[in-house]
Amino acid sequence: MPKVKAVKKSRQHQEVKNQGIMFNTGIGQHILKNPLVVNGIIEKAALRPTDVVLEVGPGTGNMTVKLLEKAKKVVACELDCRLVAELQKRVQCTPLQAKLQILIGDVLKTDLPFFDVCVANLPYQVRTFSLCADFITFLPVIYLFSSRCAVLMFQREFAMRLVAKPGDKLYCRLSINTQLLARVDHLMKVGKNNFRPPPKVESSVVRIEPKNPPPPVNFQEWDGLVRIAFVRKNKTLNAAFKSAAVEQMLEKNYRIHCSLHNTVIPADFSISKKIESVLQEADFSEKRARSMDIDDFMPVAFSVLSLHFLCNYIVKNASFPLLPTRLYSLALQLSTSSMVGSRVL
């Protein structure tokens, strides 16, 4: 009889077998295993005994248990039912069990209760989505207008974009939008070997503290402005606004605005001349988005009150084509409720 070859088992396979659960990296499950990093994150959050804490993606509960010891209550939102069971086992029959509330499902589709602080090692799937979509800033920021702060772990590049300053290579629309609504600080770097299983990228922890009150701008219009400016951030604003698609969109919005307000449009009206006059008046024709900060954009924003960047301006249920309507509606509700009597775009 031929000799039967022994089946070789990898070290990783053996570890998974020993721990009794296999993590699904496809939905971003990379468990933070280093207790020193966990303690550092919780320390930076400056939790109070009366705080209600939101944790997104608690995993097996390495951070959750520490949070329960510091806070009044922890609301943990987890997508994977297997990890929910592990977390429940970990606190079962202990004094911490009464302080834990578990929400099962996607945090973006879940109605969240009130909380004071958000502390989370965000699932990598959420972070990757953030890099390419307009969810970007606003998982941490929109939901946190009524809370004190968030201490969140992101991929290193994403975290560096959040804190980037004008002139930096990573400075982008994400940077200026985040810094418009919140103060963002880089707290610490976290190596990939601190996770199980280890991801392919390095991570960083940032603290996001929403500005209270928020700045007196209509965020939808503001984002429309910076979206145009940062499509090609190395181009001058004059060149960015002369794009045929941009001019067509602005003219359409202007005509809708005039129609709704019974304003007569001159027969010789030209959107190109109007854009040019606005930029020259603010002296921004030759400036480039890569080197402009929030204070630089504010005069442009307030000087273009007659140029509406929101597609289908004021039309019911309309939103900018590529933006997440649910998040924008939340932002609008929160910002308008905090800006009674303030000047808006």
C-alpha positions as YAML, in Angstrom:
chain: A
units: angstrom
residues:
- id: 1
  name: MET
  ca: [0.00, 0.00, 0.00]
- id: 2
  name: PRO
  ca: [1.20, 3.51, -0.75]
- id: 3
  name: LYS
  ca: [2.29, 5.56, 2.22]
- id: 4
  name: VAL
  ca: [-0.32, 8.05, 3.41]
- id: 5
  name: LYS
  ca: [1.11, 11.55, 3.60]
- id: 6
  name: ALA
  ca: [0.58, 13.36, 6.84]
- id: 7
  name: VAL
  ca: [-1.55, 16.50, 6.55]
- id: 8
  name: LYS
  ca: [0.49, 19.56, 7.48]
- id: 9
  name: LYS
  ca: [-1.24, 22.10, 9.66]
- id: 10
  name: SER
  ca: [-0.10, 25.69, 9.62]
- id: 11
  name: ARG
  ca: [0.65, 27.55, 12.81]
- id: 12
  name: GLN
  ca: [-2.21, 29.96, 12.09]
- id: 13
  name: HIS
  ca: [-4.64, 27.05, 11.63]
- id: 14
  name: GLN
  ca: [-3.58, 25.61, 14.98]
- id: 15
  name: GLU
  ca: [-4.07, 28.95, 16.74]
- id: 16
  name: VAL
  ca: [-7.54, 29.32, 15.26]
- id: 17
  name: LYS
  ca: [-8.41, 25.81, 16.35]
- id: 18
  name: ASN
  ca: [-7.19, 26.52, 19.88]
- id: 19
  name: GLN
  ca: [-9.17, 29.74, 20.26]
- id: 20
  name: GLY
  ca: [-12.33, 28.11, 18.92]
- id: 21
  name: ILE
  ca: [-13.41, 30.91, 16.57]
- id: 22
  name: MET
  ca: [-12.33, 32.00, 13.10]
- id: 23
  name: PHE
  ca: [-12.43, 35.72, 12.43]
- id: 24
  name: ASN
  ca: [-13.94, 36.97, 9.19]
- id: 25
  name: THR
  ca: [-11.48, 39.49, 7.76]
- id: 26
  name: GLY
  ca: [-13.91, 40.05, 4.88]
- id: 27
  name: ILE
  ca: [-16.05, 42.19, 7.20]
- id: 28
  name: GLY
  ca: [-13.06, 43.76, 8.92]
- id: 29
  name: GLN
  ca: [-12.63, 41.53, 11.98]
- id: 30
  name: HIS
  ca: [-9.16, 42.27, 13.36]
- id: 31
  name: ILE
  ca: [-9.25, 41.93, 17.15]
- id: 32
  name: LEU
  ca: [-7.04, 44.27, 19.17]
- id: 33
  name: LYS
  ca: [-5.12, 41.93, 21.49]
- id: 34
  name: ASN
  ca: [-2.50, 44.18, 23.13]
- id: 35
  name: PRO
  ca: [-3.79, 45.22, 26.60]
- id: 36
  name: LEU
  ca: [-1.37, 48.16, 26.75]
- id: 37
  name: VAL
  ca: [-2.90, 49.67, 23.60]
- id: 38
  name: VAL
  ca: [-6.41, 49.03, 24.94]
- id: 39
  name: ASN
  ca: [-5.55, 50.79, 28.22]
- id: 40
  name: GLY
  ca: [-3.96, 53.68, 26.31]
- id: 41
  name: ILE
  ca: [-7.09, 54.24, 24.21]
- id: 42
  name: ILE
  ca: [-9.37, 54.18, 27.25]
- id: 43
  name: GLU
  ca: [-7.08, 56.56, 29.13]
- id: 44
  name: LYS
  ca: [-7.15, 59.04, 26.22]
- id: 45
  name: ALA
  ca: [-10.97, 58.94, 26.26]
- id: 46
  name: ALA
  ca: [-10.97, 60.39, 29.81]
- id: 47
  name: LEU
  ca: [-14.13, 58.51, 30.78]
- id: 48
  name: ARG
  ca: [-16.27, 59.55, 33.74]
- id: 49
  name: PRO
  ca: [-18.23, 57.18, 36.02]
- id: 50
  name: THR
  ca: [-21.48, 58.70, 34.70]
- id: 51
  name: ASP
  ca: [-20.70, 58.22, 30.98]
- id: 52
  name: VAL
  ca: [-22.65, 56.12, 28.51]
- id: 53
  name: VAL
  ca: [-20.13, 54.78, 25.97]
- id: 54
  name: LEU
  ca: [-20.78, 53.57, 22.43]
- id: 55
  name: GLU
  ca: [-18.44, 50.88, 21.10]
- id: 56
  name: VAL
  ca: [-18.62, 49.89, 17.43]
- id: 57
  name: GLY
  ca: [-17.38, 46.36, 16.69]
- id: 58
  name: PRO
  ca: [-16.59, 45.07, 20.22]
- id: 59
  name: GLY
  ca: [-15.36, 41.72, 18.88]
- id: 60
  name: THR
  ca: [-14.55, 39.33, 21.74]
- id: 61
  name: GLY
  ca: [-14.75, 42.13, 24.32]
- id: 62
  name: ASN
  ca: [-11.10, 42.92, 25.09]
- id: 63
  name: MET
  ca: [-11.89, 46.64, 25.17]
- id: 64
  name: THR
  ca: [-15.53, 46.27, 26.24]
- id: 65
  name: VAL
  ca: [-14.65, 44.76, 29.63]
- id: 66
  name: LYS
  ca: [-12.25, 47.63, 30.38]
- id: 67
  name: LEU
  ca: [-14.91, 50.17, 29.34]
- id: 68
  name: LEU
  ca: [-17.50, 48.52, 31.61]
- id: 69
  name: GLU
  ca: [-15.14, 48.96, 34.56]
- id: 70
  name: LYS
  ca: [-14.81, 52.71, 33.88]
- id: 71
  name: ALA
  ca: [-18.24, 53.82, 32.62]
- id: 72
  name: LYS
  ca: [-21.84, 53.73, 33.79]
- id: 73
  name: LYS
  ca: [-23.03, 51.83, 30.71]
- id: 74
  name: VAL
  ca: [-21.63, 50.50, 27.42]
- id: 75
  name: VAL
  ca: [-23.70, 50.19, 24.24]
- id: 76
  name: ALA
  ca: [-21.90, 47.71, 21.95]
- id: 77
  name: CYS
  ca: [-22.95, 47.39, 18.29]
- id: 78
  name: GLU
  ca: [-21.83, 44.12, 16.67]
- id: 79
  name: LEU
  ca: [-22.72, 42.58, 13.30]
- id: 80
  name: ASP
  ca: [-21.46, 39.00, 13.90]
- id: 81
  name: CYS
  ca: [-23.74, 36.88, 16.10]
- id: 82
  name: ARG
  ca: [-20.85, 34.52, 16.98]
- id: 83
  name: LEU
  ca: [-18.92, 37.39, 18.56]
- id: 84
  name: VAL
  ca: [-22.07, 38.59, 20.32]
- id: 85
  name: ALA
  ca: [-22.29, 35.17, 21.99]
- id: 86
  name: GLU
  ca: [-18.60, 35.35, 22.98]
- id: 87
  name: LEU
  ca: [-19.10, 38.80, 24.47]
- id: 88
  name: GLN
  ca: [-22.15, 37.70, 26.43]
- id: 89
  name: LYS
  ca: [-20.24, 34.70, 27.82]
- id: 90
  name: ARG
  ca: [-17.45, 36.99, 28.95]
- id: 91
  name: VAL
  ca: [-19.66, 39.13, 31.18]
- id: 92
  name: GLN
  ca: [-22.22, 36.49, 32.15]
- id: 93
  name: CYS
  ca: [-22.83, 36.15, 35.89]
- id: 94
  name: THR
  ca: [-20.63, 39.15, 36.69]
- id: 95
  name: PRO
  ca: [-21.55, 42.64, 37.99]
- id: 96
  name: LEU
  ca: [-20.64, 44.01, 34.55]
- id: 97
  name: GLN
  ca: [-23.51, 42.19, 32.80]
- id: 98
  name: ALA
  ca: [-26.13, 44.73, 33.89]
- id: 99
  name: LYS
  ca: [-24.06, 47.60, 32.45]
- id: 100
  name: LEU
  ca: [-23.81, 46.14, 28.93]
- id: 101
  name: GLN
  ca: [-26.34, 46.70, 26.14]
- id: 102
  name: ILE
  ca: [-25.69, 44.86, 22.86]
- id: 103
  name: LEU
  ca: [-27.14, 46.00, 19.53]
- id: 104
  name: ILE
  ca: [-26.92, 43.39, 16.77]
- id: 105
  name: GLY
  ca: [-26.60, 44.77, 13.23]
- id: 106
  name: ASP
  ca: [-24.84, 47.28, 11.01]
- id: 107
  name: VAL
  ca: [-24.09, 50.47, 12.94]
- id: 108
  name: LEU
  ca: [-24.93, 52.58, 9.85]
- id: 109
  name: LYS
  ca: [-28.44, 51.11, 9.77]
- id: 110
  name: THR
  ca: [-29.08, 50.94, 13.51]
- id: 111
  name: ASP
  ca: [-30.94, 53.53, 15.58]
- id: 112
  name: LEU
  ca: [-28.40, 54.47, 18.20]
- id: 113
  name: PRO
  ca: [-29.39, 55.57, 21.72]
- id: 114
  name: PHE
  ca: [-27.91, 58.63, 23.39]
- id: 115
  name: PHE
  ca: [-24.27, 58.30, 24.43]
- id: 116
  name: ASP
  ca: [-21.59, 60.58, 25.86]
- id: 117
  name: VAL
  ca: [-18.43, 59.14, 24.31]
- id: 118
  name: CYS
  ca: [-17.65, 56.80, 21.42]
- id: 119
  name: VAL
  ca: [-14.60, 54.55, 21.89]
- id: 120
  name: ALA
  ca: [-13.99, 52.01, 19.15]
- id: 121
  name: ASN
  ca: [-11.56, 49.96, 17.12]
- id: 122
  name: LEU
  ca: [-13.66, 50.43, 14.00]
- id: 123
  name: PRO
  ca: [-14.05, 47.38, 11.74]
- id: 124
  name: TYR
  ca: [-11.71, 47.64, 8.75]
- id: 125
  name: GLN
  ca: [-14.62, 47.18, 6.34]
- id: 126
  name: VAL
  ca: [-16.16, 50.44, 7.60]
- id: 127
  name: ARG
  ca: [-12.83, 52.25, 7.33]
- id: 128
  name: THR
  ca: [-12.24, 51.10, 3.74]
- id: 129
  name: PHE
  ca: [-15.72, 52.29, 2.76]
- id: 130
  name: SER
  ca: [-14.97, 55.63, 4.38]
- id: 131
  name: LEU
  ca: [-11.95, 56.21, 2.16]
- id: 132
  name: CYS
  ca: [-13.98, 56.28, -1.04]
- id: 133
  name: ALA
  ca: [-17.47, 57.43, -0.03]
- id: 134
  name: ASP
  ca: [-19.08, 60.45, 1.55]
- id: 135
  name: PHE
  ca: [-19.72, 58.57, 4.73]
- id: 136
  name: ILE
  ca: [-16.11, 59.76, 5.39]
- id: 137
  name: THR
  ca: [-16.17, 61.93, 8.46]
- id: 138
  name: PHE
  ca: [-19.67, 61.47, 9.52]
- id: 139
  name: LEU
  ca: [-19.94, 58.18, 11.31]
- id: 140
  name: PRO
  ca: [-17.89, 59.87, 14.02]
- id: 141
  name: VAL
  ca: [-19.09, 63.44, 13.53]
- id: 142
  name: ILE
  ca: [-22.80, 63.43, 12.65]
- id: 143
  name: TYR
  ca: [-23.78, 61.08, 15.45]
- id: 144
  name: LEU
  ca: [-21.55, 62.93, 17.90]
- id: 145
  name: PHE
  ca: [-23.01, 66.42, 17.75]
- id: 146
  name: SER
  ca: [-24.79, 65.65, 21.02]
- id: 147
  name: SER
  ca: [-21.83, 63.81, 22.58]
- id: 148
  name: ARG
  ca: [-18.52, 64.89, 24.05]
- id: 149
  name: CYS
  ca: [-15.93, 63.17, 21.87]
- id: 150
  name: ALA
  ca: [-14.89, 60.02, 20.04]
- id: 151
  name: VAL
  ca: [-11.63, 58.10, 20.32]
- id: 152
  name: LEU
  ca: [-11.43, 55.93, 17.20]
- id: 153
  name: MET
  ca: [-8.89, 53.70, 15.51]
- id: 154
  name: PHE
  ca: [-8.51, 54.04, 11.74]
- id: 155
  name: GLN
  ca: [-6.11, 52.87, 9.06]
- id: 156
  name: ARG
  ca: [-2.96, 55.02, 9.25]
- id: 157
  name: GLU
  ca: [-3.48, 56.77, 5.90]
- id: 158
  name: PHE
  ca: [-7.11, 57.57, 6.69]
- id: 159
  name: ALA
  ca: [-6.16, 58.97, 10.10]
- id: 160
  name: MET
  ca: [-3.44, 61.11, 8.52]
- id: 161
  name: ARG
  ca: [-5.99, 62.51, 6.06]
- id: 162
  name: LEU
  ca: [-8.24, 63.50, 8.97]
- id: 163
  name: VAL
  ca: [-5.50, 65.58, 10.61]
- id: 164
  name: ALA
  ca: [-3.74, 66.84, 7.43]
- id: 165
  name: LYS
  ca: [-3.09, 70.58, 7.14]
- id: 166
  name: PRO
  ca: [-3.09, 72.80, 4.02]
- id: 167
  name: GLY
  ca: [-0.04, 72.06, 1.89]
- id: 168
  name: ASP
  ca: [0.30, 68.45, 3.10]
- id: 169
  name: LYS
  ca: [0.30, 65.72, 0.47]
- id: 170
  name: LEU
  ca: [-2.73, 64.01, 2.09]
- id: 171
  name: TYR
  ca: [-4.76, 67.23, 2.53]
- id: 172
  name: CYS
  ca: [-8.14, 66.70, 0.84]
- id: 173
  name: ARG
  ca: [-11.87, 67.31, 1.06]
- id: 174
  name: LEU
  ca: [-12.09, 64.81, 3.93]
- id: 175
  name: SER
  ca: [-9.58, 66.90, 5.91]
- id: 176
  name: ILE
  ca: [-11.34, 70.24, 5.55]
- id: 177
  name: ASN
  ca: [-14.85, 68.83, 6.09]
- id: 178
  name: THR
  ca: [-13.79, 67.02, 9.26]
- id: 179
  name: GLN
  ca: [-11.94, 70.03, 10.64]
- id: 180
  name: LEU
  ca: [-14.90, 72.29, 9.83]
- id: 181
  name: LEU
  ca: [-17.16, 70.32, 12.16]
- id: 182
  name: ALA
  ca: [-14.70, 68.99, 14.75]
- id: 183
  name: ARG
  ca: [-11.30, 69.29, 16.32]
- id: 184
  name: VAL
  ca: [-9.20, 66.25, 15.37]
- id: 185
  name: ASP
  ca: [-6.02, 65.12, 17.18]
- id: 186
  name: HIS
  ca: [-3.70, 62.23, 16.36]
- id: 187
  name: LEU
  ca: [-3.10, 60.27, 19.59]
- id: 188
  name: MET
  ca: [-0.97, 57.22, 18.83]
- id: 189
  name: LYS
  ca: [0.25, 54.80, 16.19]
- id: 190
  name: VAL
  ca: [-0.68, 51.13, 16.46]
- id: 191
  name: GLY
  ca: [1.33, 48.45, 14.64]
- id: 192
  name: LYS
  ca: [-0.39, 45.63, 12.76]
- id: 193
  name: ASN
  ca: [1.11, 42.99, 15.08]
- id: 194
  name: ASN
  ca: [-1.17, 44.22, 17.87]
- id: 195
  name: PHE
  ca: [-4.16, 42.59, 16.12]
- id: 196
  name: ARG
  ca: [-5.35, 39.03, 15.62]
- id: 197
  name: PRO
  ca: [-5.36, 38.23, 12.75]
- id: 198
  name: PRO
  ca: [-2.89, 40.99, 11.76]
- id: 199
  name: PRO
  ca: [-4.13, 43.33, 8.99]
- id: 200
  name: LYS
  ca: [-2.01, 44.38, 6.02]
- id: 201
  name: VAL
  ca: [-1.85, 48.03, 7.06]
- id: 202
  name: GLU
  ca: [-0.78, 50.06, 10.09]
- id: 203
  name: SER
  ca: [-3.34, 51.86, 12.26]
- id: 204
  name: SER
  ca: [-3.65, 55.10, 14.22]
- id: 205
  name: VAL
  ca: [-5.89, 56.35, 17.01]
- id: 206
  name: VAL
  ca: [-7.51, 59.79, 16.70]
- id: 207
  name: ARG
  ca: [-9.67, 61.88, 19.00]
- id: 208
  name: ILE
  ca: [-12.60, 63.70, 17.37]
- id: 209
  name: GLU
  ca: [-14.26, 66.44, 19.39]
- id: 210
  name: PRO
  ca: [-17.26, 68.10, 17.69]
- id: 211
  name: LYS
  ca: [-17.35, 71.89, 17.74]
- id: 212
  name: ASN
  ca: [-20.14, 73.20, 19.90]
- id: 213
  name: PRO
  ca: [-21.85, 75.19, 18.54]
- id: 214
  name: PRO
  ca: [-21.11, 74.04, 15.00]
- id: 215
  name: PRO
  ca: [-19.99, 76.66, 12.46]
- id: 216
  name: PRO
  ca: [-22.82, 78.79, 10.97]
- id: 217
  name: VAL
  ca: [-22.81, 77.23, 7.50]
- id: 218
  name: ASN
  ca: [-25.20, 75.02, 5.59]
- id: 219
  name: PHE
  ca: [-23.09, 71.89, 5.31]
- id: 220
  name: GLN
  ca: [-24.73, 70.70, 2.10]
- id: 221
  name: GLU
  ca: [-23.80, 73.92, 0.30]
- id: 222
  name: TRP
  ca: [-20.33, 73.97, 1.91]
- id: 223
  name: ASP
  ca: [-19.61, 70.41, 0.77]
- id: 224
  name: GLY
  ca: [-20.77, 71.26, -2.74]
- id: 225
  name: LEU
  ca: [-18.22, 74.09, -2.79]
- id: 226
  name: VAL
  ca: [-15.25, 72.05, -1.54]
- id: 227
  name: ARG
  ca: [-16.26, 69.10, -3.74]
- id: 228
  name: ILE
  ca: [-15.73, 71.31, -6.80]
- id: 229
  name: ALA
  ca: [-12.51, 72.79, -5.42]
- id: 230
  name: PHE
  ca: [-10.93, 69.44, -4.48]
- id: 231
  name: VAL
  ca: [-11.80, 67.44, -7.60]
- id: 232
  name: ARG
  ca: [-8.40, 68.65, -8.85]
- id: 233
  name: LYS
  ca: [-6.87, 70.27, -5.79]
- id: 234
  name: ASN
  ca: [-3.77, 71.45, -7.70]
- id: 235
  name: LYS
  ca: [-5.83, 73.47, -10.18]
- id: 236
  name: THR
  ca: [-6.76, 77.10, -9.56]
- id: 237
  name: LEU
  ca: [-10.31, 77.77, -8.39]
- id: 238
  name: ASN
  ca: [-10.89, 79.71, -11.60]
- id: 239
  name: ALA
  ca: [-10.05, 76.60, -13.66]
- id: 240
  name: ALA
  ca: [-12.07, 74.29, -11.39]
- id: 241
  name: PHE
  ca: [-15.22, 76.41, -11.73]
- id: 242
  name: LYS
  ca: [-14.89, 76.73, -15.51]
- id: 243
  name: SER
  ca: [-15.59, 73.03, -16.02]
- id: 244
  name: ALA
  ca: [-18.58, 72.55, -18.32]
- id: 245
  name: ALA
  ca: [-20.29, 70.16, -15.88]
- id: 246
  name: VAL
  ca: [-19.84, 72.58, -12.97]
- id: 247
  name: GLU
  ca: [-21.18, 75.54, -14.93]
- id: 248
  name: GLN
  ca: [-24.17, 73.50, -16.10]
- id: 249
  name: MET
  ca: [-24.99, 72.41, -12.54]
- id: 250
  name: LEU
  ca: [-24.62, 75.91, -11.09]
- id: 251
  name: GLU
  ca: [-26.75, 77.48, -13.82]
- id: 252
  name: LYS
  ca: [-29.49, 74.90, -13.29]
- id: 253
  name: ASN
  ca: [-29.49, 75.52, -9.52]
- id: 254
  name: TYR
  ca: [-29.49, 79.29, -10.03]
- id: 255
  name: ARG
  ca: [-32.49, 79.14, -12.37]
- id: 256
  name: ILE
  ca: [-34.41, 76.90, -9.94]
- id: 257
  name: HIS
  ca: [-33.61, 79.33, -7.11]
- id: 258
  name: CYS
  ca: [-34.85, 82.31, -9.15]
- id: 259
  name: SER
  ca: [-37.98, 80.45, -10.15]
- id: 260
  name: LEU
  ca: [-38.85, 79.59, -6.54]
- id: 261
  name: HIS
  ca: [-38.26, 83.18, -5.41]
- id: 262
  name: ASN
  ca: [-39.99, 84.86, -8.37]
- id: 263
  name: THR
  ca: [-36.78, 86.53, -9.45]
- id: 264
  name: VAL
  ca: [-36.44, 87.70, -13.06]
- id: 265
  name: ILE
  ca: [-33.34, 86.39, -14.83]
- id: 266
  name: PRO
  ca: [-31.76, 88.95, -17.21]
- id: 267
  name: ALA
  ca: [-31.86, 88.02, -20.89]
- id: 268
  name: ASP
  ca: [-28.08, 88.37, -21.18]
- id: 269
  name: PHE
  ca: [-27.38, 86.28, -18.05]
- id: 270
  name: SER
  ca: [-24.15, 84.26, -18.21]
- id: 271
  name: ILE
  ca: [-23.17, 81.86, -15.42]
- id: 272
  name: SER
  ca: [-19.52, 82.03, -16.53]
- id: 273
  name: LYS
  ca: [-19.38, 85.79, -16.01]
- id: 274
  name: LYS
  ca: [-21.16, 85.48, -12.66]
- id: 275
  name: ILE
  ca: [-18.67, 82.86, -11.41]
- id: 276
  name: GLU
  ca: [-15.76, 84.95, -12.63]
- id: 277
  name: SER
  ca: [-17.03, 88.11, -10.92]
- id: 278
  name: VAL
  ca: [-17.60, 86.27, -7.61]
- id: 279
  name: LEU
  ca: [-14.09, 84.76, -7.60]
- id: 280
  name: GLN
  ca: [-12.46, 88.06, -8.57]
- id: 281
  name: GLU
  ca: [-14.41, 89.94, -5.92]
- id: 282
  name: ALA
  ca: [-13.08, 87.55, -3.25]
- id: 283
  name: ASP
  ca: [-9.61, 87.55, -4.89]
- id: 284
  name: PHE
  ca: [-9.54, 83.74, -5.16]
- id: 285
  name: SER
  ca: [-9.25, 83.18, -8.91]
- id: 286
  name: GLU
  ca: [-5.61, 82.07, -8.75]
- id: 287
  name: LYS
  ca: [-5.71, 80.24, -5.41]
- id: 288
  name: ARG
  ca: [-5.52, 76.46, -5.21]
- id: 289
  name: ALA
  ca: [-7.51, 74.18, -2.89]
- id: 290
  name: ARG
  ca: [-4.40, 72.30, -1.74]
- id: 291
  name: SER
  ca: [-3.16, 75.40, 0.17]
- id: 292
  name: MET
  ca: [-6.50, 76.81, 1.40]
- id: 293
  name: ASP
  ca: [-7.77, 76.27, 4.93]
- id: 294
  name: ILE
  ca: [-11.25, 76.75, 6.40]
- id: 295
  name: ASP
  ca: [-10.72, 80.49, 6.95]
- id: 296
  name: ASP
  ca: [-9.73, 80.86, 3.30]
- id: 297
  name: PHE
  ca: [-12.86, 79.08, 2.06]
- id: 298
  name: MET
  ca: [-15.28, 80.98, 4.33]
- id: 299
  name: PRO
  ca: [-15.16, 84.28, 2.33]
- id: 300
  name: VAL
  ca: [-15.74, 82.28, -0.86]
- id: 301
  name: ALA
  ca: [-18.61, 80.43, 0.77]
- id: 302
  name: PHE
  ca: [-20.34, 83.60, 1.98]
- id: 303
  name: SER
  ca: [-19.65, 85.53, -1.23]
- id: 304
  name: VAL
  ca: [-21.35, 82.91, -3.39]
- id: 305
  name: LEU
  ca: [-24.77, 83.14, -1.78]
- id: 306
  name: SER
  ca: [-26.26, 83.39, -5.25]
- id: 307
  name: LEU
  ca: [-24.42, 80.27, -6.47]
- id: 308
  name: HIS
  ca: [-26.10, 77.18, -5.06]
- id: 309
  name: PHE
  ca: [-23.98, 74.03, -5.02]
- id: 310
  name: LEU
  ca: [-26.69, 71.63, -3.95]
- id: 311
  name: CYS
  ca: [-28.07, 69.84, -6.99]
- id: 312
  name: ASN
  ca: [-31.81, 70.47, -7.50]
- id: 313
  name: TYR
  ca: [-31.67, 73.29, -4.97]
- id: 314
  name: ILE
  ca: [-34.59, 73.36, -2.49]
- id: 315
  name: VAL
  ca: [-36.48, 70.65, -4.39]
- id: 316
  name: LYS
  ca: [-38.16, 68.31, -1.91]
- id: 317
  name: ASN
  ca: [-36.22, 65.11, -1.13]
- id: 318
  name: ALA
  ca: [-33.41, 66.14, -3.49]
- id: 319
  name: SER
  ca: [-29.76, 65.61, -2.66]
- id: 320
  name: PHE
  ca: [-26.39, 65.79, -4.36]
- id: 321
  name: PRO
  ca: [-26.29, 62.71, -6.65]
- id: 322
  name: LEU
  ca: [-23.33, 60.95, -5.05]
- id: 323
  name: LEU
  ca: [-23.98, 61.80, -1.40]
- id: 324
  name: PRO
  ca: [-25.62, 59.57, 1.24]
- id: 325
  name: THR
  ca: [-29.02, 61.21, 1.76]
- id: 326
  name: ARG
  ca: [-29.54, 59.72, 5.23]
- id: 327
  name: LEU
  ca: [-26.29, 61.13, 6.59]
- id: 328
  name: TYR
  ca: [-26.84, 64.53, 4.99]
- id: 329
  name: SER
  ca: [-30.37, 64.79, 6.37]
- id: 330
  name: LEU
  ca: [-29.01, 63.99, 9.84]
- id: 331
  name: ALA
  ca: [-26.30, 66.63, 9.44]
- id: 332
  name: LEU
  ca: [-28.82, 69.20, 8.27]
- id: 333
  name: GLN
  ca: [-31.22, 68.51, 11.17]
- id: 334
  name: LEU
  ca: [-28.42, 68.68, 13.72]
- id: 335
  name: SER
  ca: [-26.78, 71.78, 12.28]
- id: 336
  name: THR
  ca: [-30.01, 73.77, 11.82]
- id: 337
  name: SER
  ca: [-31.18, 72.91, 15.33]
- id: 338
  name: SER
  ca: [-27.91, 74.31, 16.70]
- id: 339
  name: MET
  ca: [-27.82, 77.43, 14.54]
- id: 340
  name: VAL
  ca: [-31.04, 79.26, 15.34]
- id: 341
  name: GLY
  ca: [-30.42, 82.91, 14.57]
- id: 342
  name: SER
  ca: [-27.05, 82.25, 12.92]
- id: 343
  name: ARG
  ca: [-26.18, 83.24, 9.39]
- id: 344
  name: VAL
  ca: [-26.28, 80.29, 7.00]
- id: 345
  name: LEU
  ca: [-25.31, 79.90, 3.37]
...
